[in-house]
Short mmCIF file of C-alpha atoms in Angstrom, two decimals:
data_model
loop_
_atom_site.label_atom_id
_atom_site.label_comp_id
_atom_site.label_asym_id
_atom_site.label_seq_id
_atom_site.Cartn_x
_atom_site.Cartn_y
_atom_site.Cartn_z
CA MET A 1 111.86 96.61 99.06
CA THR A 2 109.01 94.10 99.43
CA ALA A 3 109.29 91.01 97.24
CA PRO A 4 106.55 90.99 94.56
CA TRP A 5 105.28 87.59 95.69
CA ILE A 6 104.46 88.68 99.25
CA ALA A 7 100.69 88.41 99.68
CA GLU A 8 98.44 91.40 100.30
CA HIS A 9 95.86 89.09 101.86
CA ARG A 10 96.29 85.79 103.67
CA ILE A 11 93.56 83.16 103.35
CA PRO A 12 93.97 80.65 106.19
CA ASP A 13 92.19 77.30 106.14
CA ALA A 14 89.34 78.35 108.40
CA LEU A 15 88.56 81.45 106.34
CA ALA A 16 88.66 79.51 103.07
CA ALA A 17 86.28 76.88 104.48
CA GLN A 18 83.91 79.58 105.71
CA LEU A 19 83.88 81.41 102.38
CA ILE A 20 83.28 78.22 100.39
CA GLY A 21 80.54 77.02 102.74
CA ASP A 22 78.75 80.38 102.73
CA ALA A 23 78.85 80.66 98.94
CA PHE A 24 78.05 77.00 98.22
CA PRO A 25 76.04 75.45 101.10
CA ALA A 26 75.83 72.10 99.29
CA LEU A 27 79.55 71.64 99.99
CA ARG A 28 79.14 71.86 103.78
CA PRO A 29 80.82 70.63 105.86
CA VAL A 30 83.79 71.87 103.83
CA ARG A 31 86.70 69.42 104.00
CA LEU A 32 89.74 71.03 102.47
CA GLU A 33 93.50 70.83 102.28
CA LEU A 34 96.00 73.42 101.18
CA LEU A 35 97.45 72.65 97.75
CA GLY A 36 99.84 75.56 97.54
CA GLU A 37 100.42 79.28 97.17
CA GLY A 38 101.59 80.98 94.00
CA TRP A 39 102.41 84.54 93.08
CA ASP A 40 98.75 85.55 92.77
CA ASN A 41 96.55 82.87 94.35
CA VAL A 42 96.27 80.31 97.09
CA ALA A 43 94.68 76.97 96.11
CA TYR A 44 92.66 74.54 98.24
CA LEU A 45 91.45 71.05 97.39
CA VAL A 46 87.89 70.38 98.59
CA ASP A 47 86.56 66.83 99.01
CA GLY A 48 89.42 65.55 96.89
CA GLU A 49 87.68 66.75 93.70
CA LEU A 50 87.28 70.52 93.56
CA ILE A 51 90.03 73.12 93.55
CA PHE A 52 89.24 76.59 94.82
CA ARG A 53 91.63 79.45 94.09
CA PHE A 54 91.58 82.66 96.08
CA PRO A 55 93.44 85.81 94.97
CA ARG A 56 96.20 86.87 97.36
CA ARG A 57 96.46 90.37 95.89
CA GLN A 58 94.15 92.89 94.25
CA ALA A 59 95.93 92.66 90.88
CA ALA A 60 94.98 88.97 90.65
CA VAL A 61 91.23 89.60 90.84
CA PRO A 62 90.72 90.56 87.17
CA LEU A 63 92.95 87.65 86.17
CA LEU A 64 90.68 85.22 87.98
CA GLU A 65 87.62 86.81 86.41
CA ARG A 66 89.30 86.41 83.02
CA GLU A 67 89.72 82.67 83.58
CA HIS A 68 86.06 82.36 84.56
CA ARG A 69 84.98 84.09 81.37
CA LEU A 70 87.36 82.58 78.83
CA LEU A 71 88.42 79.05 79.81
CA PRO A 72 85.07 77.39 79.02
CA ALA A 73 85.42 78.59 75.43
CA LEU A 74 89.02 77.41 75.12
CA ALA A 75 88.75 73.97 76.73
CA PRO A 76 86.89 72.14 73.90
CA ARG A 77 89.46 73.33 71.33
CA LEU A 78 92.59 72.11 73.09
CA PRO A 79 94.19 68.63 73.04
CA LEU A 80 95.08 68.64 76.75
CA ALA A 81 92.94 69.13 79.82
CA ILE A 82 92.67 72.60 81.34
CA PRO A 83 90.65 73.82 84.33
CA VAL A 84 87.03 74.61 83.45
CA PRO A 85 85.47 76.96 86.03
CA GLU A 86 82.22 75.72 87.53
CA LEU A 87 81.79 77.73 90.73
CA PHE A 88 82.29 81.47 91.05
CA GLY A 89 82.16 82.77 94.60
CA ARG A 90 81.54 86.43 95.31
CA ALA A 91 82.55 87.19 98.87
CA GLY A 92 80.50 89.83 100.64
CA ALA A 93 81.18 91.86 103.75
CA GLY A 94 83.88 90.46 105.98
CA PRO A 95 87.61 89.98 106.15
CA TYR A 96 87.87 88.83 102.51
CA ARG A 97 85.96 90.68 99.80
CA TRP A 98 87.41 89.35 96.57
CA PRO A 99 85.84 86.71 94.29
CA PHE A 100 87.16 83.15 94.15
CA LEU A 101 86.88 80.33 91.64
CA GLY A 102 86.20 76.58 91.80
CA TYR A 103 86.73 73.87 89.20
CA ARG A 104 87.17 70.10 88.93
CA ARG A 105 90.69 68.98 89.68
CA VAL A 106 92.78 68.33 86.58
CA ALA A 107 94.60 65.04 87.12
CA GLY A 108 98.38 65.01 87.10
CA GLU A 109 101.50 66.19 88.88
CA THR A 110 103.31 69.41 88.08
CA ALA A 111 106.39 68.87 85.94
CA CYS A 112 108.62 70.63 88.46
CA ARG A 113 107.53 68.25 91.23
CA ALA A 114 107.91 65.24 88.92
CA ASN A 115 111.63 66.08 88.42
CA LEU A 116 111.65 64.69 84.90
CA ASP A 117 114.83 63.35 83.32
CA ASP A 118 115.94 64.25 79.79
CA ARG A 119 114.27 61.21 78.22
CA GLU A 120 110.94 62.11 79.81
CA ARG A 121 111.35 65.73 78.75
CA ARG A 122 112.05 64.75 75.14
CA ALA A 123 108.74 62.87 75.16
CA LEU A 124 106.95 66.11 76.06
CA ALA A 125 108.15 67.97 72.96
CA ALA A 126 105.53 66.85 70.42
CA PRO A 127 102.43 66.98 72.66
CA LEU A 128 103.49 70.34 74.08
CA ALA A 129 103.96 71.72 70.57
CA ARG A 130 100.56 70.37 69.44
CA PHE A 131 98.91 72.00 72.44
CA LEU A 132 100.50 75.38 71.75
CA ALA A 133 99.71 75.19 68.04
CA ALA A 134 96.02 74.64 68.89
CA LEU A 135 95.99 77.41 71.49
CA HIS A 136 97.67 79.92 69.18
CA ALA A 137 95.22 79.02 66.38
CA PHE A 138 92.17 80.04 68.45
CA PRO A 139 90.38 82.76 66.43
CA THR A 140 91.49 86.17 67.69
CA GLY A 141 88.21 87.79 66.69
CA GLU A 142 86.28 85.37 68.88
CA ALA A 143 88.78 85.92 71.69
CA ARG A 144 88.25 89.69 71.51
CA ARG A 145 84.47 89.26 71.59
CA LEU A 146 84.89 87.19 74.76
CA GLY A 147 86.86 90.04 76.31
CA MET A 148 90.39 88.69 76.01
CA PRO A 149 92.77 91.63 76.57
CA PRO A 150 96.18 92.37 75.07
CA ASP A 151 99.33 92.17 77.19
CA SER A 152 99.11 94.99 79.72
CA ILE A 153 102.44 94.56 81.51
CA GLY A 154 104.95 94.25 78.67
CA LYS A 155 106.03 90.63 79.10
CA LEU A 156 108.14 90.92 75.95
CA ASP A 157 109.18 94.56 76.36
CA LEU A 158 112.91 93.93 76.32
CA ALA A 159 113.80 97.52 77.15
CA ALA A 160 112.33 96.82 80.60
CA ARG A 161 112.85 93.08 80.88
CA ILE A 162 116.53 92.83 80.02
CA PRO A 163 117.65 95.16 82.86
CA GLN A 164 115.43 93.11 85.21
CA ALA A 165 117.02 89.91 83.96
CA ARG A 166 120.53 91.29 84.50
CA GLU A 167 119.67 92.24 88.08
CA ARG A 168 118.25 88.77 88.73
CA LEU A 169 121.31 87.08 87.28
CA GLU A 170 123.57 89.14 89.53
CA ARG A 171 121.50 88.21 92.55
CA MET A 172 121.71 84.55 91.59
CA ARG A 173 125.48 84.88 91.36
CA ALA A 174 125.63 86.61 94.76
CA LEU A 175 123.59 83.77 96.28
CA GLY A 176 125.92 81.17 94.80
CA LEU A 177 123.22 79.82 92.48
CA LEU A 178 124.98 80.80 89.25
CA ARG A 179 128.74 80.79 88.86
CA ASP A 180 129.14 82.98 85.77
CA VAL A 181 126.55 85.45 84.48
CA ARG A 182 128.54 86.52 81.40
CA PRO A 183 127.20 83.98 78.87
CA TRP A 184 123.63 84.89 79.79
CA SER A 185 124.32 88.63 79.84
CA GLU A 186 125.80 88.30 76.35
CA LEU A 187 122.70 86.48 75.09
CA LEU A 188 120.48 89.18 76.56
CA GLU A 189 122.56 91.89 74.94
CA ALA A 190 122.54 90.13 71.57
CA GLY A 191 118.73 90.02 71.62
CA ALA A 192 118.13 93.54 72.94
CA ALA A 193 116.84 94.86 69.60
CA LEU A 194 114.14 92.18 69.25
CA ARG A 195 110.53 93.32 69.36
CA ALA A 196 107.25 91.49 69.85
CA SER A 197 105.10 90.91 66.79
CA GLU A 198 101.89 92.86 66.18
CA ASP A 199 100.33 89.65 64.85
CA LEU A 200 98.58 88.81 68.11
CA ARG A 201 97.47 85.31 69.08
CA VAL A 202 95.79 83.75 72.11
CA VAL A 203 98.58 82.88 74.55
CA HIS A 204 98.75 81.31 78.01
CA GLY A 205 101.24 83.96 79.10
CA ASP A 206 102.94 82.16 82.00
CA LEU A 207 103.90 78.73 80.75
CA TYR A 208 106.63 76.89 82.63
CA ALA A 209 107.13 73.59 84.46
CA ARG A 210 104.91 74.49 87.40
CA HIS A 211 101.95 74.93 85.07
CA LEU A 212 102.44 71.70 83.10
CA LEU A 213 100.86 68.51 84.44
CA VAL A 214 102.23 65.04 83.74
CA SER A 215 100.58 61.72 84.47
CA ALA A 216 101.63 59.40 87.26
CA GLY A 217 103.52 56.20 86.60
CA PRO A 218 106.45 55.42 84.31
CA ALA A 219 104.99 57.05 81.18
CA ARG A 220 104.96 60.61 82.55
CA ALA A 221 102.83 61.81 79.64
CA LEU A 222 101.84 65.47 79.37
CA CYS A 223 98.20 65.58 80.46
CA GLY A 224 97.19 69.13 81.40
CA VAL A 225 97.99 72.84 81.61
CA ILE A 226 96.93 74.95 84.58
CA ASP A 227 97.02 78.51 85.96
CA TRP A 228 95.61 80.65 83.17
CA GLY A 229 95.49 84.03 84.88
CA ASP A 230 97.92 85.58 82.39
CA LEU A 231 95.84 84.54 79.36
CA HIS A 232 95.92 87.32 76.75
CA LEU A 233 96.45 88.27 73.12
CA GLY A 234 100.16 88.51 72.44
CA ASP A 235 103.20 87.26 70.58
CA PRO A 236 103.38 83.43 70.75
CA ALA A 237 107.04 83.82 71.77
CA VAL A 238 105.84 84.31 75.34
CA ASP A 239 104.61 80.68 75.33
CA LEU A 240 107.30 79.22 73.09
CA SER A 241 109.78 80.12 75.83
CA VAL A 242 108.67 76.91 77.56
CA ALA A 243 110.63 74.93 74.96
CA HIS A 244 113.83 76.61 76.16
CA SER A 245 113.07 76.32 79.87
CA VAL A 246 111.62 72.79 80.03
CA LEU A 247 112.89 70.80 77.04
CA PRO A 248 116.50 69.71 76.49
CA PRO A 249 118.11 71.24 73.38
CA GLU A 250 118.00 67.96 71.48
CA ALA A 251 114.18 68.07 71.66
CA HIS A 252 113.89 71.51 70.05
CA ASP A 253 113.80 70.20 66.48
CA THR A 254 110.90 67.89 67.31
CA PHE A 255 109.07 70.71 69.06
CA ARG A 256 109.52 73.12 66.14
CA ALA A 257 108.62 70.56 63.48
CA THR A 258 105.42 69.64 65.34
CA TYR A 259 104.37 73.21 66.13
CA GLY A 260 104.88 74.59 62.64
CA GLU A 261 106.86 77.54 61.35
CA ILE A 262 108.73 79.54 64.01
CA ASP A 263 110.94 82.22 62.52
CA ALA A 264 114.36 83.06 63.95
CA ARG A 265 113.17 86.32 65.55
CA ARG A 266 110.36 84.62 67.47
CA TRP A 267 112.56 81.71 68.57
CA GLU A 268 115.26 84.05 69.88
CA LEU A 269 112.69 86.27 71.61
CA ALA A 270 111.33 83.12 73.26
CA ARG A 271 114.82 82.33 74.56
CA ILE A 272 115.23 85.82 76.03
CA ARG A 273 111.85 85.45 77.73
CA ALA A 274 112.93 82.06 79.11
CA ILE A 275 116.11 83.50 80.62
CA HIS A 276 114.22 86.38 82.24
CA HIS A 277 111.41 84.20 83.57
CA SER A 278 113.65 81.34 84.72
CA ALA A 279 115.77 83.75 86.76
CA ALA A 280 112.60 84.98 88.45
CA VAL A 281 111.54 81.38 89.17
CA VAL A 282 114.92 80.59 90.75
CA LEU A 283 114.81 83.60 93.06
CA TYR A 284 111.17 83.04 93.95
CA GLY A 285 111.87 79.39 94.77
CA HIS A 286 114.92 80.37 96.80
CA ASP A 287 113.03 82.98 98.81
CA ILE A 288 110.10 80.68 99.66
CA GLY A 289 112.27 77.60 100.23
CA ASP A 290 110.96 75.58 97.26
CA SER A 291 113.89 73.45 96.11
CA ALA A 292 111.90 71.94 93.20
CA LEU A 293 111.31 75.39 91.72
CA VAL A 294 114.96 76.34 92.18
CA ARG A 295 116.08 73.13 90.48
CA GLU A 296 113.66 73.64 87.61
CA GLY A 297 114.50 77.29 87.13
CA LEU A 298 118.21 76.54 86.98
CA ARG A 299 117.86 74.05 84.11
CA ILE A 300 118.22 76.65 81.37
CA PHE A 301 121.41 77.99 82.96
CA ARG A 302 123.10 74.60 82.71
#
């Protein structure tokens, strides 16, 4: 079986430079460097200022178009920086026919690369909660008018996600990455009856350490949130899972007090989501040889 993160289309440096130069002649000669490859996109830095993201698979194309349409409306309402699309490239005939997106680089280093200690993570609790409270307060009626869709893949459908999580935990154990799966299997089983709320809010949809940016230097302040392709209307639990996966337990009270009311059902659903997603991050990092992702994904299991 092919791993879900294997690309349908490769975008080598020369092709990316050609596509950018053809779509935006003012940027010629295109000087770029590879920033990285994710599940859905490959990202290049151009002239040290602009980031261009190219879909690696067909399913990522509507996600990129969603960012182009919705992020400019969200950005002014949020207390942290997010990418604001400026350049939308529509590739024509040739080896690559999907659109691609360019925006000003958001300053900061991903939290997984920063390898934060517990003190630094505790300092993230309040600003992260304020950011999510603002995001989840965005008017849903306005979001619908802008074309924001509901969740289409069942991120919180536990009937499907819990069996996936169990399989991932077993694979982690087989790889020697997790010694005992029983405590996590028991937590999954205990939450199996939980259901997502029908009170839909604007959610990021894929919030974890790789999509949080922290500033350089000793302060390591939270300064940005990136990769918004999974933006949708859903249960805020899908985002609140970041508190379980990134913050130490002693920071949870600060996070919850700053965010506002989080009932027991939503908090537990967020934890189930964090277990499922973190297991996926560990296996993805293992398969692509990214030790920072493996380390970050394993945090919740400690």
